[in-house]
């Protein structure tokens, strides 16, 4: 029960965090003329010229280093741009501080989206003060991904993209592939600790069923949490179709010390052209867990091998 209450406290804290308060303050400062905030301040200045130069995705949230250069054109060596998809309670900046610049240094065109933000809980920002995302219903987030992929394809001229996702971000694209026609637009799908078949949150989901009021509080702030719970309507829908879509190559990278997507073996996919990998099979001394897997040298080496199997190199322990 203590773990459950801690999880609830973290969720409630996220909803009323200083970051959220700062975002509200920033929003108030930018209130349109005629609002109480505007009437008490000086007349609003003309919008800055930079506002007309928003990126094609229209997002003002900071991009991780190396990502979202909309002038990037794929090379012959790496013809498919890579789209990075963050996890629950995360954002594109913090989730991909390691992988985005690594892929850019290897010559990839790299793009990252923010998705699943909830008004009043999350908002735009920059740098490490970014609020969390990945909270909205998974099908709605998958629709956001579909639009983003089309933006990337149109901007780069590429027929397909490769996707790398962490946690929910490693699972949510599968809805896009299965139900939104993404199979024809994606070459490779790589998931780091993905919630492919739901999670018990190491038993918390089962425990929460004895406390429906607490469960409702958590799920009211995070519909994606409800969707990812074992036995959810969403997971039953996902299970109604095969794990994989023809024409897409899949790689799953897991860690035996994952205490978020549990049991960790449920992350694996079944089907043709699937490569299920475990960090500890390459680095037995690794203690990397669910969050840190996005920064693990061993895990990221498995990702780069998955994106370019023709030039895969021996995975080192790190």
CSV table of C-alpha atoms in Angstrom, one decimal:
chain,number,residue,atom,x,y,z
A,1,UNK,CA,0.0,0.0,0.0
A,2,UNK,CA,2.8,2.4,0.8
A,3,UNK,CA,4.2,2.0,-2.7
A,4,UNK,CA,0.7,2.7,-4.1
A,5,UNK,CA,0.3,5.9,-2.1
A,6,UNK,CA,3.8,7.0,-3.1
A,7,UNK,CA,2.8,6.6,-6.8
A,8,UNK,CA,-0.4,8.6,-6.1
A,9,UNK,CA,1.7,11.3,-4.3
A,10,UNK,CA,4.0,11.6,-7.3
A,11,UNK,CA,1.1,11.9,-9.7
A,12,UNK,CA,-0.6,14.6,-7.6
A,13,UNK,CA,2.7,16.3,-7.1
A,14,UNK,CA,3.2,16.4,-10.9
A,15,UNK,CA,-0.1,18.1,-11.3
A,16,UNK,CA,0.7,20.9,-8.8
A,17,UNK,CA,4.5,21.0,-9.2
A,18,UNK,CA,6.4,24.3,-9.3
A,19,UNK,CA,7.0,23.7,-13.0
A,20,UNK,CA,3.2,23.6,-13.5
A,21,UNK,CA,2.8,26.7,-11.5
A,22,UNK,CA,5.5,28.5,-13.5
A,23,UNK,CA,3.7,27.5,-16.7
A,24,UNK,CA,0.4,28.9,-15.4
A,25,UNK,CA,2.2,32.1,-14.5
A,26,UNK,CA,3.7,32.3,-17.9
A,27,UNK,CA,0.3,31.7,-19.5
A,28,UNK,CA,-1.2,34.4,-17.3
A,29,UNK,CA,1.5,36.8,-18.3
A,30,UNK,CA,0.7,36.2,-22.0
A,31,UNK,CA,-3.1,36.6,-21.5
A,32,UNK,CA,-4.9,38.3,-24.4
A,33,UNK,CA,-6.0,41.9,-24.2
A,34,UNK,CA,-9.3,42.2,-22.2
A,35,UNK,CA,-8.4,39.5,-19.7
A,36,UNK,CA,-7.9,40.6,-16.1
A,37,UNK,CA,-4.2,40.0,-16.4
A,38,UNK,CA,-3.9,42.1,-19.5
A,39,UNK,CA,-6.0,45.0,-18.3
A,40,UNK,CA,-3.7,45.4,-15.3
A,41,UNK,CA,-0.6,45.5,-17.5
A,42,UNK,CA,0.7,47.6,-20.3
A,43,UNK,CA,-0.8,47.2,-23.7
A,44,UNK,CA,0.4,44.0,-25.3
A,45,UNK,CA,3.3,44.3,-27.7
A,46,UNK,CA,3.2,43.0,-31.2
A,47,UNK,CA,4.0,39.2,-31.5
A,48,UNK,CA,7.8,38.6,-31.9
A,49,UNK,CA,9.0,37.8,-35.4
A,50,UNK,CA,10.1,34.4,-34.2
A,51,UNK,CA,6.5,33.3,-33.7
A,52,UNK,CA,6.2,33.1,-37.4
A,53,UNK,CA,9.1,30.7,-37.5
A,54,UNK,CA,7.8,27.8,-35.4
A,55,UNK,CA,8.9,24.4,-36.6
A,56,UNK,CA,6.5,22.4,-38.8
A,57,UNK,CA,5.2,20.5,-35.8
A,58,UNK,CA,4.2,23.9,-34.2
A,59,UNK,CA,5.7,22.8,-30.9
A,60,UNK,CA,7.6,25.4,-28.8
A,61,UNK,CA,8.9,22.7,-26.4
A,62,UNK,CA,12.7,22.4,-26.5
A,63,UNK,CA,14.1,19.6,-28.7
A,64,UNK,CA,16.9,17.4,-27.5
A,65,UNK,CA,20.4,18.1,-28.9
A,66,UNK,CA,20.6,16.9,-32.5
A,67,UNK,CA,16.9,16.6,-33.1
A,68,UNK,CA,14.3,18.4,-35.2
A,69,UNK,CA,16.5,20.0,-37.9
A,70,UNK,CA,13.8,20.4,-40.4
A,71,UNK,CA,16.3,21.1,-43.1
A,72,UNK,CA,18.0,17.7,-42.7
A,73,UNK,CA,18.0,15.5,-45.8
A,74,UNK,CA,18.7,11.8,-45.3
A,75,UNK,CA,21.9,10.3,-46.6
A,76,UNK,CA,22.3,7.2,-48.7
A,77,UNK,CA,23.8,5.5,-45.7
A,78,UNK,CA,20.8,6.3,-43.5
A,79,UNK,CA,17.8,6.9,-45.8
A,80,UNK,CA,15.1,6.7,-43.1
A,81,UNK,CA,14.8,9.5,-40.6
A,82,UNK,CA,14.6,8.4,-37.0
A,83,UNK,CA,11.6,9.5,-34.9
A,84,UNK,CA,12.1,9.4,-31.1
A,85,UNK,CA,9.0,8.8,-28.9
A,86,UNK,CA,9.3,9.5,-25.2
A,87,UNK,CA,7.6,7.6,-22.4
A,88,UNK,CA,4.9,8.3,-19.7
A,89,UNK,CA,5.7,11.2,-17.3
A,90,UNK,CA,8.5,12.3,-19.7
A,91,UNK,CA,9.2,14.7,-22.5
A,92,UNK,CA,11.3,14.7,-25.6
A,93,UNK,CA,14.1,16.8,-24.3
A,94,UNK,CA,14.9,14.8,-21.1
A,95,UNK,CA,14.2,11.4,-22.5
A,96,UNK,CA,16.5,11.7,-25.5
A,97,UNK,CA,19.5,13.7,-24.2
A,98,UNK,CA,21.8,10.7,-24.9
A,99,UNK,CA,20.4,9.0,-27.9
A,100,UNK,CA,19.5,12.0,-30.0
A,101,UNK,CA,23.0,13.5,-30.3
A,102,UNK,CA,24.4,10.0,-30.7
A,103,UNK,CA,22.3,9.3,-33.7
A,104,UNK,CA,22.9,12.7,-35.2
A,105,UNK,CA,26.7,12.1,-34.9
A,106,UNK,CA,26.2,8.9,-36.8
A,107,UNK,CA,24.7,10.8,-39.7
A,108,UNK,CA,20.9,10.2,-39.1
A,109,UNK,CA,18.2,12.8,-39.5
A,110,UNK,CA,16.7,12.8,-36.0
A,111,UNK,CA,13.2,14.0,-35.0
A,112,UNK,CA,11.4,13.9,-31.6
A,113,UNK,CA,7.9,14.8,-30.7
A,114,UNK,CA,6.1,15.7,-27.5
A,115,UNK,CA,2.7,14.1,-27.1
A,116,UNK,CA,0.0,13.3,-24.5
A,117,UNK,CA,0.1,16.6,-22.7
A,118,UNK,CA,-2.9,17.5,-20.6
A,119,UNK,CA,-4.1,21.1,-20.2
A,120,UNK,CA,-3.7,22.3,-16.6
A,121,UNK,CA,-1.2,19.6,-15.9
A,122,UNK,CA,1.4,20.1,-18.7
A,123,UNK,CA,2.4,22.9,-20.9
A,124,UNK,CA,5.2,24.1,-23.2
A,125,UNK,CA,8.6,25.1,-21.8
A,126,UNK,CA,12.2,24.7,-22.5
A,127,UNK,CA,15.2,22.8,-21.2
A,128,UNK,CA,15.1,20.8,-18.0
A,129,UNK,CA,12.1,22.7,-16.7
A,130,UNK,CA,9.9,21.0,-19.3
A,131,UNK,CA,6.7,19.6,-17.9
A,132,UNK,CA,5.7,16.0,-18.3
A,133,UNK,CA,3.8,14.4,-21.2
A,134,UNK,CA,2.6,11.0,-22.2
A,135,UNK,CA,-0.5,11.3,-20.1
A,136,UNK,CA,-3.3,11.3,-22.6
A,137,UNK,CA,-5.2,8.3,-24.0
A,138,UNK,CA,-2.9,6.1,-26.1
A,139,UNK,CA,-5.0,6.2,-29.2
A,140,UNK,CA,-5.0,10.0,-29.2
A,141,UNK,CA,-1.2,10.0,-28.7
A,142,UNK,CA,-0.8,7.6,-31.6
A,143,UNK,CA,-2.8,10.0,-33.8
A,144,UNK,CA,-0.3,12.7,-32.8
A,145,UNK,CA,2.5,10.4,-33.8
A,146,UNK,CA,0.8,9.7,-37.1
A,147,UNK,CA,0.7,13.5,-37.9
A,148,UNK,CA,4.3,13.9,-36.8
A,149,UNK,CA,5.5,11.1,-39.0
A,150,UNK,CA,3.8,12.6,-42.0
A,151,UNK,CA,5.4,16.0,-41.2
A,152,UNK,CA,8.9,14.3,-41.1
A,153,UNK,CA,8.3,12.4,-44.3
A,154,UNK,CA,7.1,15.5,-46.1
A,155,UNK,CA,10.0,17.7,-44.8
A,156,UNK,CA,12.7,15.1,-45.6
A,157,UNK,CA,11.2,13.5,-48.7
A,158,UNK,CA,11.7,10.1,-47.1
A,159,UNK,CA,9.2,7.3,-47.9
A,160,UNK,CA,9.6,5.7,-44.5
A,161,UNK,CA,10.9,6.5,-41.0
A,162,UNK,CA,12.3,4.4,-38.3
A,163,UNK,CA,10.9,4.8,-34.8
A,164,UNK,CA,12.7,4.4,-31.4
A,165,UNK,CA,10.5,4.6,-28.3
A,166,UNK,CA,11.0,4.3,-24.6
A,167,UNK,CA,8.4,2.7,-22.3
A,168,UNK,CA,5.0,3.9,-23.5
A,169,UNK,CA,6.8,5.4,-26.4
A,170,UNK,CA,8.0,1.9,-27.4
A,171,UNK,CA,4.4,0.5,-27.3
A,172,UNK,CA,2.2,3.4,-28.5
A,173,UNK,CA,3.6,3.3,-32.0
A,174,UNK,CA,2.4,-0.3,-32.3
A,175,UNK,CA,-1.2,1.1,-32.2
A,176,UNK,CA,-0.2,3.5,-35.0
A,177,UNK,CA,1.2,0.5,-37.0
A,178,UNK,CA,-1.8,-1.7,-36.3
A,179,UNK,CA,-4.8,0.6,-36.5
A,180,UNK,CA,-3.7,3.9,-38.2
A,181,UNK,CA,-2.0,2.7,-41.3
A,182,UNK,CA,1.5,3.3,-40.1
A,183,UNK,CA,2.9,0.0,-41.3
A,184,UNK,CA,3.5,1.4,-44.8
A,185,UNK,CA,5.4,4.4,-43.4
A,186,UNK,CA,7.7,2.7,-40.9
A,187,UNK,CA,10.7,0.5,-41.7
A,188,UNK,CA,12.0,-0.3,-38.2
A,189,UNK,CA,10.4,-0.2,-34.8
A,190,UNK,CA,12.8,-0.3,-31.8
A,191,UNK,CA,11.4,-0.3,-28.2
A,192,UNK,CA,13.4,0.4,-25.1
A,193,UNK,CA,11.6,-1.3,-22.1
A,194,UNK,CA,8.2,-1.0,-24.0
A,195,UNK,CA,4.9,-1.7,-22.3
A,196,UNK,CA,3.8,-3.9,-25.2
A,197,UNK,CA,1.4,-6.1,-23.3
A,198,UNK,CA,0.6,-3.9,-20.3
A,199,UNK,CA,2.1,-3.8,-16.9
A,200,UNK,CA,1.3,-4.8,-13.3
A,201,UNK,CA,3.6,-2.0,-12.2
A,202,UNK,CA,5.2,-4.8,-10.1
A,203,UNK,CA,1.9,-5.6,-8.5
A,204,UNK,CA,0.6,-2.1,-8.0
A,205,UNK,CA,-2.1,-2.4,-10.6
A,206,UNK,CA,-3.5,-5.5,-8.9
A,207,UNK,CA,-3.3,-3.9,-5.5
A,208,UNK,CA,-5.0,-0.7,-6.8
A,209,UNK,CA,-8.1,-2.7,-7.6
A,210,UNK,CA,-8.8,-2.9,-3.8
A,211,UNK,CA,-8.8,1.0,-3.6
A,212,UNK,CA,-11.0,2.2,-6.5
A,213,UNK,CA,-11.0,5.8,-5.3
A,214,UNK,CA,-7.3,6.0,-5.4
A,215,UNK,CA,-7.2,4.3,-8.8
A,216,UNK,CA,-9.7,6.8,-10.2
A,217,UNK,CA,-7.5,9.7,-8.9
A,218,UNK,CA,-4.5,8.3,-10.7
A,219,UNK,CA,-6.3,7.5,-13.9
A,220,UNK,CA,-8.1,10.9,-14.0
A,221,UNK,CA,-4.6,12.5,-14.3
A,222,UNK,CA,-3.1,9.8,-16.5
A,223,UNK,CA,-5.4,8.0,-19.0
A,224,UNK,CA,-2.3,6.4,-20.5
A,225,UNK,CA,-1.7,4.8,-17.1
A,226,UNK,CA,-5.1,3.1,-17.3
A,227,UNK,CA,-4.5,2.1,-20.9
A,228,UNK,CA,-1.2,0.4,-20.0
A,229,UNK,CA,-2.5,-1.6,-17.1
A,230,UNK,CA,-2.8,-5.3,-17.5
A,231,UNK,CA,-6.3,-6.3,-18.6
A,232,UNK,CA,-7.3,-2.8,-19.7
A,233,UNK,CA,-9.8,-2.3,-22.6
A,234,UNK,CA,-6.9,-0.9,-24.6
A,235,UNK,CA,-4.7,-3.9,-24.1
A,236,UNK,CA,-7.6,-6.2,-25.0
A,237,UNK,CA,-7.9,-4.2,-28.3
A,238,UNK,CA,-4.2,-4.5,-29.0
A,239,UNK,CA,-4.3,-8.3,-28.3
A,240,UNK,CA,-7.1,-8.6,-30.9
A,241,UNK,CA,-4.5,-8.3,-33.6
A,242,UNK,CA,-1.0,-9.9,-34.0
A,243,UNK,CA,1.9,-8.3,-32.2
A,244,UNK,CA,3.5,-7.3,-35.5
A,245,UNK,CA,2.6,-5.8,-38.9
A,246,UNK,CA,4.1,-7.3,-42.1
A,247,UNK,CA,6.9,-5.2,-43.6
A,248,UNK,CA,8.2,-3.7,-40.3
A,249,UNK,CA,11.3,-5.0,-38.5
A,250,UNK,CA,11.0,-5.0,-34.7
A,251,UNK,CA,13.6,-4.9,-31.9
A,252,UNK,CA,12.8,-4.9,-28.2
A,253,UNK,CA,15.6,-4.0,-25.7
A,254,UNK,CA,14.7,-5.0,-22.1
A,255,UNK,CA,16.4,-5.2,-18.7
A,256,UNK,CA,15.8,-7.8,-16.0
A,257,UNK,CA,15.8,-5.1,-13.4
A,258,UNK,CA,12.7,-3.3,-14.8
A,259,UNK,CA,10.3,-2.5,-12.0
A,260,UNK,CA,7.9,-0.4,-14.0
A,261,UNK,CA,6.9,-2.6,-17.0
A,262,UNK,CA,6.4,-5.9,-15.2
A,263,UNK,CA,6.9,-8.8,-15.6
A,264,UNK,CA,9.8,-7.6,-17.8
A,265,UNK,CA,9.3,-10.6,-20.2
A,266,UNK,CA,5.9,-9.2,-21.3
A,267,UNK,CA,7.8,-6.5,-23.2
A,268,UNK,CA,8.8,-9.0,-25.8
A,269,UNK,CA,7.0,-9.3,-29.1
A,270,UNK,CA,6.0,-12.4,-31.0
A,271,UNK,CA,6.0,-12.7,-34.7
A,272,UNK,CA,8.2,-12.7,-37.8
A,273,UNK,CA,11.2,-10.2,-38.0
A,274,UNK,CA,11.4,-9.7,-34.3
A,275,UNK,CA,14.6,-9.4,-32.3
A,276,UNK,CA,14.1,-9.5,-28.5
A,277,UNK,CA,17.2,-8.4,-26.7
A,278,UNK,CA,18.1,-8.2,-23.0
A,279,UNK,CA,20.8,-5.8,-21.7
A,280,UNK,CA,22.2,-8.4,-19.3
A,281,UNK,CA,22.8,-10.9,-22.1
A,282,UNK,CA,25.5,-8.5,-23.3
A,283,UNK,CA,26.5,-7.0,-20.0
A,284,UNK,CA,25.8,-9.4,-17.1
A,285,UNK,CA,27.0,-6.8,-14.5
A,286,UNK,CA,24.6,-4.1,-15.7
A,287,UNK,CA,22.1,-3.0,-13.1
A,288,UNK,CA,20.3,-0.6,-15.4
A,289,UNK,CA,16.5,-0.3,-14.7
A,290,UNK,CA,13.5,1.1,-16.6
A,291,UNK,CA,14.4,4.8,-16.7
A,292,UNK,CA,18.1,4.5,-17.0
A,293,UNK,CA,17.9,2.2,-20.0
A,294,UNK,CA,17.4,5.2,-22.2
A,295,UNK,CA,21.0,6.3,-21.2
A,296,UNK,CA,22.7,2.9,-21.0
A,297,UNK,CA,25.6,2.6,-23.4
A,298,UNK,CA,24.9,-1.1,-23.9
A,299,UNK,CA,21.2,-0.5,-24.6
A,300,UNK,CA,21.9,2.4,-27.0
A,301,UNK,CA,24.5,0.2,-28.8
A,302,UNK,CA,21.7,-2.3,-29.3
A,303,UNK,CA,19.6,0.5,-30.7
A,304,UNK,CA,22.2,1.6,-33.2
A,305,UNK,CA,22.7,-2.0,-34.3
A,306,UNK,CA,19.0,-2.4,-34.8
A,307,UNK,CA,18.8,0.7,-36.9
A,308,UNK,CA,21.7,-0.4,-39.1
A,309,UNK,CA,22.0,-4.2,-38.9
A,310,UNK,CA,24.2,-4.4,-42.0
A,311,UNK,CA,26.9,-2.5,-40.0
A,312,UNK,CA,26.2,-3.9,-36.6
A,313,UNK,CA,29.2,-4.2,-34.2
A,314,UNK,CA,29.9,-6.3,-31.1
A,315,UNK,CA,28.0,-4.8,-28.1
A,316,UNK,CA,30.2,-3.7,-25.3
A,317,UNK,CA,29.4,-3.7,-21.6
A,318,UNK,CA,28.8,-0.3,-20.3
